[in-house]
JSON list of C-alpha atoms and ligand atoms in Angstrom, two decimals:
[
{"chain": "A", "resi": 1, "resn": "MET", "atom": "CA", "xyz": [15.15, -19.06, -23.08]},
{"chain": "A", "resi": 2, "resn": "THR", "atom": "CA", "xyz": [16.07, -18.12, -26.64]},
{"chain": "A", "resi": 3, "resn": "THR", "atom": "CA", "xyz": [13.73, -15.74, -28.37]},
{"chain": "A", "resi": 4, "resn": "ASN", "atom": "CA", "xyz": [15.83, -15.28, -31.46]},
{"chain": "A", "resi": 5, "resn": "ASP", "atom": "CA", "xyz": [13.98, -17.94, -33.44]},
{"chain": "A", "resi": 6, "resn": "ILE", "atom": "CA", "xyz": [10.48, -16.67, -32.72]},
{"chain": "A", "resi": 7, "resn": "PHE", "atom": "CA", "xyz": [11.56, -13.04, -33.29]},
{"chain": "A", "resi": 8, "resn": "THR", "atom": "CA", "xyz": [13.19, -13.96, -36.60]},
{"chain": "A", "resi": 9, "resn": "ALA", "atom": "CA", "xyz": [10.02, -15.75, -37.69]},
{"chain": "A", "resi": 10, "resn": "ALA", "atom": "CA", "xyz": [7.89, -12.71, -36.82]},
{"chain": "A", "resi": 11, "resn": "LYS", "atom": "CA", "xyz": [10.21, -10.35, -38.64]},
{"chain": "A", "resi": 12, "resn": "GLY", "atom": "CA", "xyz": [10.31, -12.62, -41.69]},
{"chain": "A", "resi": 13, "resn": "ALA", "atom": "CA", "xyz": [6.52, -12.68, -41.73]},
{"chain": "A", "resi": 14, "resn": "MET", "atom": "CA", "xyz": [6.42, -8.88, -41.54]},
{"chain": "A", "resi": 15, "resn": "GLU", "atom": "CA", "xyz": [8.41, -8.74, -44.77]},
{"chain": "A", "resi": 16, "resn": "ARG", "atom": "CA", "xyz": [5.47, -10.52, -46.44]},
{"chain": "A", "resi": 17, "resn": "ALA", "atom": "CA", "xyz": [2.79, -8.19, -45.11]},
{"chain": "A", "resi": 18, "resn": "TYR", "atom": "CA", "xyz": [0.14, -7.06, -47.56]},
{"chain": "A", "resi": 19, "resn": "ALA", "atom": "CA", "xyz": [-0.51, -3.59, -46.19]},
{"chain": "A", "resi": 20, "resn": "PRO", "atom": "CA", "xyz": [-0.88, -1.19, -49.14]},
{"chain": "A", "resi": 21, "resn": "TYR", "atom": "CA", "xyz": [-3.57, 0.86, -47.39]},
{"chain": "A", "resi": 22, "resn": "SER", "atom": "CA", "xyz": [-2.12, 1.47, -43.93]},
{"chain": "A", "resi": 23, "resn": "ARG", "atom": "CA", "xyz": [1.51, 1.01, -44.99]},
{"chain": "A", "resi": 24, "resn": "PHE", "atom": "CA", "xyz": [1.95, -0.50, -41.53]},
{"chain": "A", "resi": 25, "resn": "PRO", "atom": "CA", "xyz": [3.46, -3.98, -41.98]},
{"chain": "A", "resi": 26, "resn": "VAL", "atom": "CA", "xyz": [3.14, -6.30, -38.98]},
{"chain": "A", "resi": 27, "resn": "GLY", "atom": "CA", "xyz": [4.60, -9.74, -38.32]},
{"chain": "A", "resi": 28, "resn": "ALA", "atom": "CA", "xyz": [3.64, -12.21, -35.62]},
{"chain": "A", "resi": 29, "resn": "ALA", "atom": "CA", "xyz": [4.91, -15.62, -34.62]},
{"chain": "A", "resi": 30, "resn": "ILE", "atom": "CA", "xyz": [3.60, -18.13, -32.12]},
{"chain": "A", "resi": 31, "resn": "ARG", "atom": "CA", "xyz": [5.36, -21.08, -30.54]},
{"chain": "A", "resi": 32, "resn": "THR", "atom": "CA", "xyz": [3.34, -24.07, -29.44]},
{"chain": "A", "resi": 33, "resn": "GLU", "atom": "CA", "xyz": [4.14, -26.33, -26.49]},
{"chain": "A", "resi": 34, "resn": "THR", "atom": "CA", "xyz": [5.67, -28.82, -28.93]},
{"chain": "A", "resi": 35, "resn": "GLY", "atom": "CA", "xyz": [8.16, -26.18, -30.07]},
{"chain": "A", "resi": 36, "resn": "ALA", "atom": "CA", "xyz": [6.68, -25.54, -33.51]},
{"chain": "A", "resi": 37, "resn": "ILE", "atom": "CA", "xyz": [6.68, -21.92, -34.68]},
{"chain": "A", "resi": 38, "resn": "HIS", "atom": "CA", "xyz": [3.95, -20.50, -36.92]},
{"chain": "A", "resi": 39, "resn": "ALA", "atom": "CA", "xyz": [4.15, -17.01, -38.37]},
{"chain": "A", "resi": 40, "resn": "GLY", "atom": "CA", "xyz": [1.82, -14.58, -40.09]},
{"chain": "A", "resi": 41, "resn": "CYS", "atom": "CA", "xyz": [1.49, -11.07, -41.51]},
{"chain": "A", "resi": 42, "resn": "ASN", "atom": "CA", "xyz": [-1.36, -8.62, -41.76]},
{"chain": "A", "resi": 43, "resn": "ILE", "atom": "CA", "xyz": [-3.43, -8.90, -44.92]},
{"chain": "A", "resi": 44, "resn": "GLU", "atom": "CA", "xyz": [-5.41, -5.81, -45.87]},
{"chain": "A", "resi": 45, "resn": "ASN", "atom": "CA", "xyz": [-8.23, -5.33, -48.34]},
{"chain": "A", "resi": 46, "resn": "ALA", "atom": "CA", "xyz": [-9.65, -2.54, -50.49]},
{"chain": "A", "resi": 47, "resn": "SER", "atom": "CA", "xyz": [-12.78, -3.00, -48.39]},
{"chain": "A", "resi": 48, "resn": "TYR", "atom": "CA", "xyz": [-10.87, -1.85, -45.32]},
{"chain": "A", "resi": 49, "resn": "PRO", "atom": "CA", "xyz": [-12.76, -3.72, -42.57]},
{"chain": "A", "resi": 50, "resn": "GLU", "atom": "CA", "xyz": [-12.15, -7.02, -44.34]},
{"chain": "A", "resi": 51, "resn": "GLY", "atom": "CA", "xyz": [-8.41, -6.93, -43.68]},
{"chain": "A", "resi": 52, "resn": "TRP", "atom": "CA", "xyz": [-6.97, -8.81, -40.74]},
{"chain": "A", "resi": 53, "resn": "CYS", "atom": "CA", "xyz": [-4.02, -8.84, -38.39]},
{"chain": "A", "resi": 54, "resn": "ALA", "atom": "CA", "xyz": [-0.71, -10.68, -38.40]},
{"chain": "A", "resi": 55, "resn": "GLU", "atom": "CA", "xyz": [-1.58, -12.60, -35.22]},
{"chain": "A", "resi": 56, "resn": "THR", "atom": "CA", "xyz": [-4.72, -13.96, -36.87]},
{"chain": "A", "resi": 57, "resn": "THR", "atom": "CA", "xyz": [-2.76, -15.23, -39.89]},
{"chain": "A", "resi": 58, "resn": "ALA", "atom": "CA", "xyz": [-0.30, -16.95, -37.54]},
{"chain": "A", "resi": 59, "resn": "LEU", "atom": "CA", "xyz": [-3.15, -18.69, -35.71]},
{"chain": "A", "resi": 60, "resn": "GLY", "atom": "CA", "xyz": [-4.54, -19.87, -39.05]},
{"chain": "A", "resi": 61, "resn": "HIS", "atom": "CA", "xyz": [-1.20, -21.44, -39.90]},
{"chain": "A", "resi": 62, "resn": "MET", "atom": "CA", "xyz": [-1.05, -23.14, -36.50]},
{"chain": "A", "resi": 63, "resn": "ILE", "atom": "CA", "xyz": [-4.50, -24.63, -36.91]},
{"chain": "A", "resi": 64, "resn": "MET", "atom": "CA", "xyz": [-3.76, -25.86, -40.43]},
{"chain": "A", "resi": 65, "resn": "ALA", "atom": "CA", "xyz": [-0.55, -27.46, -39.19]},
{"chain": "A", "resi": 66, "resn": "GLY", "atom": "CA", "xyz": [-2.50, -29.47, -36.63]},
{"chain": "A", "resi": 67, "resn": "GLY", "atom": "CA", "xyz": [-3.24, -26.98, -33.87]},
{"chain": "A", "resi": 68, "resn": "GLY", "atom": "CA", "xyz": [-1.72, -26.83, -30.41]},
{"chain": "A", "resi": 69, "resn": "ARG", "atom": "CA", "xyz": [-1.42, -24.67, -27.31]},
{"chain": "A", "resi": 70, "resn": "VAL", "atom": "CA", "xyz": [0.43, -21.37, -27.63]},
{"chain": "A", "resi": 71, "resn": "SER", "atom": "CA", "xyz": [3.22, -20.82, -25.10]},
{"chain": "A", "resi": 72, "resn": "GLU", "atom": "CA", "xyz": [4.92, -17.80, -26.71]},
{"chain": "A", "resi": 73, "resn": "ILE", "atom": "CA", "xyz": [3.88, -14.96, -28.99]},
{"chain": "A", "resi": 74, "resn": "ALA", "atom": "CA", "xyz": [6.13, -12.39, -30.71]},
{"chain": "A", "resi": 75, "resn": "VAL", "atom": "CA", "xyz": [4.87, -9.33, -32.56]},
{"chain": "A", "resi": 76, "resn": "VAL", "atom": "CA", "xyz": [6.89, -6.81, -34.57]},
{"chain": "A", "resi": 77, "resn": "ALA", "atom": "CA", "xyz": [6.08, -3.72, -36.66]},
{"chain": "A", "resi": 78, "resn": "GLU", "atom": "CA", "xyz": [8.83, -1.71, -38.30]},
{"chain": "A", "resi": 79, "resn": "LYS", "atom": "CA", "xyz": [7.03, 1.57, -37.62]},
{"chain": "A", "resi": 80, "resn": "MET", "atom": "CA", "xyz": [6.44, 1.00, -33.92]},
{"chain": "A", "resi": 81, "resn": "PRO", "atom": "CA", "xyz": [9.08, 0.41, -31.24]},
{"chain": "A", "resi": 82, "resn": "LYS", "atom": "CA", "xyz": [6.88, -1.92, -29.16]},
{"chain": "A", "resi": 83, "resn": "ILE", "atom": "CA", "xyz": [3.65, -3.08, -30.80]},
{"chain": "A", "resi": 84, "resn": "MET", "atom": "CA", "xyz": [0.90, -4.67, -28.71]},
{"chain": "A", "resi": 85, "resn": "PRO", "atom": "CA", "xyz": [-1.61, -7.12, -30.19]},
{"chain": "A", "resi": 86, "resn": "CYS", "atom": "CA", "xyz": [-4.99, -5.46, -30.80]},
{"chain": "A", "resi": 87, "resn": "GLY", "atom": "CA", "xyz": [-7.93, -6.36, -28.60]},
{"chain": "A", "resi": 88, "resn": "GLY", "atom": "CA", "xyz": [-9.53, -8.65, -31.16]},
{"chain": "A", "resi": 89, "resn": "CYS", "atom": "CA", "xyz": [-6.32, -10.62, -31.58]},
{"chain": "A", "resi": 90, "resn": "ARG", "atom": "CA", "xyz": [-5.89, -10.89, -27.81]},
{"chain": "A", "resi": 91, "resn": "GLN", "atom": "CA", "xyz": [-9.29, -12.56, -27.69]},
{"chain": "A", "resi": 92, "resn": "ARG", "atom": "CA", "xyz": [-8.35, -14.90, -30.56]},
{"chain": "A", "resi": 93, "resn": "LEU", "atom": "CA", "xyz": [-5.01, -15.75, -28.98]},
{"chain": "A", "resi": 94, "resn": "SER", "atom": "CA", "xyz": [-6.67, -16.33, -25.60]},
{"chain": "A", "resi": 95, "resn": "GLU", "atom": "CA", "xyz": [-8.53, -19.29, -27.09]},
{"chain": "A", "resi": 96, "resn": "PHE", "atom": "CA", "xyz": [-5.23, -21.15, -27.50]},
{"chain": "A", "resi": 97, "resn": "VAL", "atom": "CA", "xyz": [-2.72, -19.82, -24.95]},
{"chain": "A", "resi": 98, "resn": "THR", "atom": "CA", "xyz": [-1.32, -21.80, -22.05]},
{"chain": "A", "resi": 99, "resn": "SER", "atom": "CA", "xyz": [-1.91, -20.28, -18.61]},
{"chain": "A", "resi": 100, "resn": "ASN", "atom": "CA", "xyz": [1.72, -19.07, -18.46]},
{"chain": "A", "resi": 101, "resn": "ALA", "atom": "CA", "xyz": [2.08, -17.96, -22.09]},
{"chain": "A", "resi": 102, "resn": "LYS", "atom": "CA", "xyz": [4.59, -15.18, -22.73]},
{"chain": "A", "resi": 103, "resn": "LEU", "atom": "CA", "xyz": [4.12, -12.19, -25.03]},
{"chain": "A", "resi": 104, "resn": "HIS", "atom": "CA", "xyz": [7.32, -10.80, -26.58]},
{"chain": "A", "resi": 105, "resn": "LEU", "atom": "CA", "xyz": [7.12, -7.17, -27.67]},
{"chain": "A", "resi": 106, "resn": "CYS", "atom": "CA", "xyz": [9.74, -6.51, -30.33]},
{"chain": "A", "resi": 107, "resn": "ASP", "atom": "CA", "xyz": [11.48, -3.80, -32.29]},
{"chain": "A", "resi": 108, "resn": "MET", "atom": "CA", "xyz": [13.44, -4.46, -35.47]},
{"chain": "A", "resi": 109, "resn": "ASN", "atom": "CA", "xyz": [16.44, -5.74, -33.51]},
{"chain": "A", "resi": 110, "resn": "GLY", "atom": "CA", "xyz": [14.71, -8.24, -31.28]},
{"chain": "A", "resi": 111, "resn": "VAL", "atom": "CA", "xyz": [12.62, -8.64, -28.14]},
{"chain": "A", "resi": 112, "resn": "VAL", "atom": "CA", "xyz": [12.31, -5.40, -26.18]},
{"chain": "A", "resi": 113, "resn": "GLU", "atom": "CA", "xyz": [10.06, -6.61, -23.39]},
{"chain": "A", "resi": 114, "resn": "THR", "atom": "CA", "xyz": [8.40, -9.86, -22.36]},
{"chain": "A", "resi": 115, "resn": "VAL", "atom": "CA", "xyz": [5.14, -9.87, -20.40]},
{"chain": "A", "resi": 116, "resn": "PRO", "atom": "CA", "xyz": [2.78, -12.66, -19.33]},
{"chain": "A", "resi": 117, "resn": "PHE", "atom": "CA", "xyz": [-0.10, -12.85, -21.82]},
{"chain": "A", "resi": 118, "resn": "SER", "atom": "CA", "xyz": [-2.49, -13.06, -18.85]},
{"chain": "A", "resi": 119, "resn": "THR", "atom": "CA", "xyz": [-1.55, -9.51, -17.80]},
{"chain": "A", "resi": 120, "resn": "VAL", "atom": "CA", "xyz": [-2.56, -7.98, -21.13]},
{"chain": "A", "resi": 121, "resn": "PHE", "atom": "CA", "xyz": [-5.85, -9.89, -21.40]},
{"chain": "A", "resi": 122, "resn": "PRO", "atom": "CA", "xyz": [-7.08, -10.79, -17.93]},
{"chain": "A", "resi": 123, "resn": "HIS", "atom": "CA", "xyz": [-10.82, -11.06, -18.58]},
{"chain": "A", "resi": 124, "resn": "ALA", "atom": "CA", "xyz": [-11.31, -12.99, -21.81]},
{"chain": "A", "resi": 125, "resn": "PHE", "atom": "CA", "xyz": [-14.78, -13.83, -22.98]},
{"chain": "A", "resi": 126, "resn": "ASP", "atom": "CA", "xyz": [-15.17, -17.52, -22.21]},
{"chain": "A", "resi": 127, "resn": "LEU", "atom": "CA", "xyz": [-18.28, -19.63, -22.80]},
{"chain": "A", "resi": 128, "resn": "GLU", "atom": "CA", "xyz": [-17.28, -21.71, -19.79]},
{"chain": "A", "resi": 129, "resn": "PRO", "atom": "CA", "xyz": [-15.83, -19.20, -17.31]},
{"chain": "A", "resi": 130, "resn": "GLY", "atom": "CA", "xyz": [-13.64, -20.60, -14.58]},
{"chain": "A", "resi": 131, "resn": "THR", "atom": "CA", "xyz": [-12.58, -23.72, -16.46]},
{"chain": "B", "resi": 201, "resn": "THU", "atom": "N1", "xyz": [-2.31, -4.87, -37.10]},
{"chain": "B", "resi": 201, "resn": "THU", "atom": "C1", "xyz": [-1.83, -6.12, -36.88]},
{"chain": "B", "resi": 201, "resn": "THU", "atom": "O1", "xyz": [-1.51, -6.87, -37.82]},
{"chain": "B", "resi": 201, "resn": "THU", "atom": "N2", "xyz": [-1.71, -6.55, -35.60]},
{"chain": "B", "resi": 201, "resn": "THU", "atom": "C2", "xyz": [-2.03, -5.80, -34.51]},
{"chain": "B", "resi": 201, "resn": "THU", "atom": "O2", "xyz": [-1.96, -6.28, -33.40]},
{"chain": "B", "resi": 201, "resn": "THU", "atom": "C3", "xyz": [-2.45, -4.41, -34.68]},
{"chain": "B", "resi": 201, "resn": "THU", "atom": "C4", "xyz": [-2.71, -3.97, -36.06]},
{"chain": "B", "resi": 201, "resn": "THU", "atom": "C5", "xyz": [-2.45, -4.41, -38.48]},
{"chain": "B", "resi": 201, "resn": "THU", "atom": "C6", "xyz": [-3.85, -4.24, -38.98]},
{"chain": "B", "resi": 201, "resn": "THU", "atom": "C7", "xyz": [-3.66, -3.26, -40.11]},
{"chain": "B", "resi": 201, "resn": "THU", "atom": "O3", "xyz": [-3.35, -3.99, -41.29]},
{"chain": "B", "resi": 201, "resn": "THU", "atom": "C8", "xyz": [-2.46, -2.45, -39.71]},
{"chain": "B", "resi": 201, "resn": "THU", "atom": "O4", "xyz": [-1.84, -3.16, -38.65]},
{"chain": "B", "resi": 201, "resn": "THU", "atom": "C9", "xyz": [-2.80, -1.04, -39.24]},
{"chain": "B", "resi": 201, "resn": "THU", "atom": "O5", "xyz": [-3.75, -1.06, -38.25]}
]
């Protein structure tokens, strides 16, 4: 399994982060089952709570490109050796992940650790539990 492409997409997205308030740029990339990669950065706002995360931007790009099921996720932040998606983004991602989706935790050089998404978000809110 090559993770270079999805890591490179996440890192490239991080370079576009709009994070003048936290000064904490984040990049995320998601790969769908078809192989397409969609990336996103965090986008902050002077009204602080109105900003949003890199993972959320990436999901928006996926949906606008036609949607899909997410089989891999990569997240990178230059100021953190191994960033985890926040709780809100785990819930958003859970809407679209495959049952065996992988989460790649990255530093600036590449993937540091890969974990099953299901292990970091085992009890998602689901309107139809058990399906
Ligand atoms: N952030 C993300 O983009 N993804 C995460 O998973 C955690 C946090 C952003 C939000 C905010 O712009 C900055 O990081 C500091 O919290």
